[in-house]
Coordinates of C-alpha atoms in Angstrom, one line a residue:
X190 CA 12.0 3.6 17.5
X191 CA 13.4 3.2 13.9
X192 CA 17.3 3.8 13.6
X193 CA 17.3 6.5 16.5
X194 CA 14.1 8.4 15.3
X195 CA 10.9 8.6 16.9
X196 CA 8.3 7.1 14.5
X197 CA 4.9 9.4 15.2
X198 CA 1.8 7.3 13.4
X199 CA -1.8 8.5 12.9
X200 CA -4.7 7.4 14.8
X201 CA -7.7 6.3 13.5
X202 CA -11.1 4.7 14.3
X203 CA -12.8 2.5 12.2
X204 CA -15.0 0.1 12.8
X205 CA -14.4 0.5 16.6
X206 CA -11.0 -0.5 15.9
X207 CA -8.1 1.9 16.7
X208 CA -5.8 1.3 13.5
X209 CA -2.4 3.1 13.5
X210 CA -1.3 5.2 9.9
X211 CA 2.5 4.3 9.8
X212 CA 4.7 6.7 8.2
X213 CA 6.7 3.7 6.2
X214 CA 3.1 3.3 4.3
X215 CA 1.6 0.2 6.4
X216 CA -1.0 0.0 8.6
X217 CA -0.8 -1.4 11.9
X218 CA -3.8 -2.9 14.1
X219 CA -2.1 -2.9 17.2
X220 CA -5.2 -5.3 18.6
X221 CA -4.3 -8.1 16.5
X222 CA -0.7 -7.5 16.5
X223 CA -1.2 -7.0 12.7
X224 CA 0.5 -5.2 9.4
X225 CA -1.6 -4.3 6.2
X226 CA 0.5 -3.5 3.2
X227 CA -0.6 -3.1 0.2
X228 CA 0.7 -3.2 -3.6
X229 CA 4.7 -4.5 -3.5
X230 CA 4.9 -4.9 -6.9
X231 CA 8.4 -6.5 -6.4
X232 CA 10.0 -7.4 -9.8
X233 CA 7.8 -4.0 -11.2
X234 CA 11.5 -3.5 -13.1
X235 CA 12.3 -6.7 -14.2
X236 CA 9.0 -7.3 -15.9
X237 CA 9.1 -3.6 -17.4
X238 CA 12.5 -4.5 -19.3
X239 CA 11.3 -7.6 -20.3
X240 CA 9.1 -5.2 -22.6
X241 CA 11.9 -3.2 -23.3
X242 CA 11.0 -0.3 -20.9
X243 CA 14.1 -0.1 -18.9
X244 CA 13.5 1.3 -14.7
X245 CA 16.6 0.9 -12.5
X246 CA 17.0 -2.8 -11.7
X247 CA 17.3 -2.1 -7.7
X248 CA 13.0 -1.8 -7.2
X249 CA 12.9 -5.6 -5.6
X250 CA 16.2 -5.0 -3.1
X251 CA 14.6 -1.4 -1.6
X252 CA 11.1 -2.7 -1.4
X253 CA 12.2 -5.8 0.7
X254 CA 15.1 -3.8 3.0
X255 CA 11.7 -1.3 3.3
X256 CA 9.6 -4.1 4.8
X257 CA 12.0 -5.8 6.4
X258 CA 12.6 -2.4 8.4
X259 CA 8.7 -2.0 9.1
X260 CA 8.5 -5.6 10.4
X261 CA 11.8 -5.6 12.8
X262 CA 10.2 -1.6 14.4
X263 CA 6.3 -3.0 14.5
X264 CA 6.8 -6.5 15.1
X265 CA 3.4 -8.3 13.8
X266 CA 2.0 -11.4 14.5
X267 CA 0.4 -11.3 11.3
X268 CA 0.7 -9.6 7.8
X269 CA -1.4 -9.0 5.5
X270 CA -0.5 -8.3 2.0
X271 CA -3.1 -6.9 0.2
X272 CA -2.6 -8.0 -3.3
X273 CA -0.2 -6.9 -6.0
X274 CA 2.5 -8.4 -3.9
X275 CA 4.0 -8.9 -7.3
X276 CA 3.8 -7.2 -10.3
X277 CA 2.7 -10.1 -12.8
X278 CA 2.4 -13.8 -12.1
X279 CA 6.0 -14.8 -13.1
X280 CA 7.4 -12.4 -10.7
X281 CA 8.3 -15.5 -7.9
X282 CA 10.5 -17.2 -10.6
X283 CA 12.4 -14.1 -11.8
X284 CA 13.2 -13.7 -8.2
X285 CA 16.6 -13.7 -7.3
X286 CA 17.6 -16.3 -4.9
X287 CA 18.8 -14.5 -2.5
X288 CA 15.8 -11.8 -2.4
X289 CA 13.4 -15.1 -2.3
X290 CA 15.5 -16.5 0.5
X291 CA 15.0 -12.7 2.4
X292 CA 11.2 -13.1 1.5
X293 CA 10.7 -16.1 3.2
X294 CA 12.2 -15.3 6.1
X295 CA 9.9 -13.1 6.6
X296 CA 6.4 -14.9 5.6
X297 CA 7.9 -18.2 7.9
X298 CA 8.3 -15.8 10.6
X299 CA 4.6 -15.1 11.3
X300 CA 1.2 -15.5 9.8
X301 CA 1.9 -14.1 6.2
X302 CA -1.5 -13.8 4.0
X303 CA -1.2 -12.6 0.4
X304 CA -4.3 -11.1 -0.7
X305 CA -4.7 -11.7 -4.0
X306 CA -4.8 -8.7 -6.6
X307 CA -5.5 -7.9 -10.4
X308 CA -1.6 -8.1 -10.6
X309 CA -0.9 -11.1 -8.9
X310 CA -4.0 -13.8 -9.1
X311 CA -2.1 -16.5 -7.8
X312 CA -0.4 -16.1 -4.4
X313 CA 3.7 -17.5 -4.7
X314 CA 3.1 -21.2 -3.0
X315 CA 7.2 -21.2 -2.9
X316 CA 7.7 -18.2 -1.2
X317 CA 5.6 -19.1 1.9
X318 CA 2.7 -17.7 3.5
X319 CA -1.1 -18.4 2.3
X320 CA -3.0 -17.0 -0.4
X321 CA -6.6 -15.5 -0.2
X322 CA -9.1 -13.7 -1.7
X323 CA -9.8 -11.7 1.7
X324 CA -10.0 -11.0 4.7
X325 CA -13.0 -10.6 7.1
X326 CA -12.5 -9.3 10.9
X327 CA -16.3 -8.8 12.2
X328 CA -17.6 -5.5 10.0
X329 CA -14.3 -4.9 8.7
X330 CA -13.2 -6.5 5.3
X331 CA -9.9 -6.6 3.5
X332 CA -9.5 -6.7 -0.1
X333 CA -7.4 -5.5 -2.9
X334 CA -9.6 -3.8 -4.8
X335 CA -12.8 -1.3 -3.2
X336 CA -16.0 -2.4 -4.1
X337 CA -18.5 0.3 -4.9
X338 CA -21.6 -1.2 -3.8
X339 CA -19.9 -3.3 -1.0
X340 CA -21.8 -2.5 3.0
X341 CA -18.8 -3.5 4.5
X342 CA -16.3 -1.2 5.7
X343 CA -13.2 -2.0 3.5
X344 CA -9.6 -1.7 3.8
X345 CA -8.3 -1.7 0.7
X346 CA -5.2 -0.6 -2.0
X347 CA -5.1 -1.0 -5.5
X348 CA -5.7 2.9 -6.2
X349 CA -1.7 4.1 -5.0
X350 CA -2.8 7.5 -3.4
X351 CA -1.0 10.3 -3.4
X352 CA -1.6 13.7 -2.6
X353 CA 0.1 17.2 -4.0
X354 CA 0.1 19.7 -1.6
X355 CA 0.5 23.7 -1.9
X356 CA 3.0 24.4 0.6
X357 CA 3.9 27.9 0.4
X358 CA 5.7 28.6 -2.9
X359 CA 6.1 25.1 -3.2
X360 CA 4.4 22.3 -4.3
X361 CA 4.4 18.3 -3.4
X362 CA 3.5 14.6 -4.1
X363 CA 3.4 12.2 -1.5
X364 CA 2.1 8.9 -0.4
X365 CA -0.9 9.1 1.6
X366 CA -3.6 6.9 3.2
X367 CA -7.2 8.1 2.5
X368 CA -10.5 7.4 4.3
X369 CA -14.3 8.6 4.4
X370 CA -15.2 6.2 7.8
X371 CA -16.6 3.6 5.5
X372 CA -13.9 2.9 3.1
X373 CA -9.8 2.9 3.8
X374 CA -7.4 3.3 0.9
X375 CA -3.5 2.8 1.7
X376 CA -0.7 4.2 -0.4
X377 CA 1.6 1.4 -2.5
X378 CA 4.4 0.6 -0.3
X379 CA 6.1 -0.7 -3.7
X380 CA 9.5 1.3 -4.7
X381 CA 8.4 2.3 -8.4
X382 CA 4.2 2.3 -8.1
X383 CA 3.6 5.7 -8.8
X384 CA 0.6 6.8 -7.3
X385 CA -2.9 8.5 -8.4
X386 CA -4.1 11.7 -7.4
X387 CA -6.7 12.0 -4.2
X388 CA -8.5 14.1 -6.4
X389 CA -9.2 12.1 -9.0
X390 CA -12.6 10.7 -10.4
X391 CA -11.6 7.2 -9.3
X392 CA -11.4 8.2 -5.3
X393 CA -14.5 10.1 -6.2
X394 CA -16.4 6.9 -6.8
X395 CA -15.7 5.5 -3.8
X396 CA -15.3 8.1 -1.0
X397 CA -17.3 10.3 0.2
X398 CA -16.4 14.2 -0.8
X399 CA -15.4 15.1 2.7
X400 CA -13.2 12.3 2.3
X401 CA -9.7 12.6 4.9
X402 CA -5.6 12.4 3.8
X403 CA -3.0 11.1 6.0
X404 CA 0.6 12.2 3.9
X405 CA 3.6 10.1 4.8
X406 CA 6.8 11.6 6.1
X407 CA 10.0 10.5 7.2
X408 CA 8.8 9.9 10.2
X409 CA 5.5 11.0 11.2
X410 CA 2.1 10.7 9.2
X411 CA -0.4 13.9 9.5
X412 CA -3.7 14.8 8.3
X413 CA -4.0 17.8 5.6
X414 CA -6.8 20.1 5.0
X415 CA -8.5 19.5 1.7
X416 CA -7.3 22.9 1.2
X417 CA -4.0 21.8 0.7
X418 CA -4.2 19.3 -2.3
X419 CA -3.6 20.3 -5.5
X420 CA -5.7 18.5 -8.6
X421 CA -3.8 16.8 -11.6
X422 CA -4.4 15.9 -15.0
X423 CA -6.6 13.1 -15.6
X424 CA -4.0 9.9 -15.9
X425 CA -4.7 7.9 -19.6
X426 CA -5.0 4.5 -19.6
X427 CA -1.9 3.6 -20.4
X428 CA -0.3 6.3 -17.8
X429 CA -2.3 4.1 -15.3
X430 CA -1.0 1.3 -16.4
X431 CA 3.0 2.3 -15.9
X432 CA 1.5 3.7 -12.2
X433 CA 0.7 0.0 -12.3
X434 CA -3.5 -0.3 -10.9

């Protein structure tokens, strides 16, 4: 239950393992007692002004009161973060105290592994928890970033799905997890990542055509026909960037 609501995941096999698509944007193993989340980004805003790009300052405070929420309704054993917890290296110290003191609460909690990511290459040694490159459970692997010619199955993030949807005279753009059986992508649970449309070349180059979409809702999360989602302009490289993969 999450403030009164009935919170309705998605199932899903893979690997042999039952893995539960949360509508918050986390995945939950409920075998191992274990959260995946991938791409925080925290301090995305702070480091955007620092280049004179100026988001709303409040990313950091709904990311964490986000998590925090996920982690009182799931209650893991173990989280995994899988990498991009921050959005550049010096995002620990621009951390205001009492945001770091909310963090570690929760990574001294529990088993806390930060994944490491493109964004983030060294995990925060202050802010608790252990930092790896990633994480192996029998066939299944957990990285930040896919690896085309991997024969694992991977969970992975790095890519911020989203999916636009036709829904009757309507159009629109949400989070989504996306899967082909061999390879799982989960949506940026960050407050200002942006995302990348399903239909893009880079999902194309690692999934499989038939490839399925699981959009978040409030409170449940759903499969949609491929029928359903909408291409997009190509991003640029810089537009990718500001998404921040």
């Amino acid at each position: 239950m999450s403030r009164g609501r009935c919170v309705r995941p998605a199932e899903l096999v893979l690997a042999g393992e039952l893995l539960l698509l949360d509508p918050a944007g986390v995945l939950f193993w409920p075998k191992r007692r274990m959260l995946v989340v991938a791409d925080l980004h925290l301090e995305k805003g702070a480091a955007f002004a620092r280049r004179g790009v100026m988001l709303p300052p409040h990313d950091t405070v709904a990311t964490i009161e986000r998590l925090e929420l996920a982690l009182e309704r799931l209650a893991p054993e173990i989280v995994v973060s899988l990498g991009d917890g921050f959005h550049d290296r010096e995002g620990p110290r621009r951390l205001p105290p009492e945001l770091a003191g909310r963090l570690r609460r929760m990574t001294c909690a529990r088993e806390w592994l930060w994944v490491r990511g493109n964004h983030d290459p060294e995990p925060p040694a202050e802010l608790g928890g252990t930092g790896v490159g990633e994480v192996a459970f029998g066939e299944l692997v957990l990285r930040h970033e896919p690896e085309e010619a991997s024969n694992c199955i991977e969970i992975v993030g790095h890519l911020h799905p989203r999916a636009k949807l036709r829904l009757g005279r309507r159009t629109a753009r949400l989070g989504c997890f996306v899967t082909d059986g061999r390879r799982l992508v989960l949506p940026a649970f960050g407050a200002f990542t942006g995302g990348l449309n399903v239909l893009d070349e880079a999902f194309g180059r690692i999934l499989a055509w038939d490839f399925r979409t699981y959009v978040l809702g409030q409170t449940t999360c759903r499969r949609v026909a491929r029928d359903l989602l909408l291409h997009e302009p190509s991003l640029s490289r810089q537009a990718v960037e500001t998404v921040g993969v």
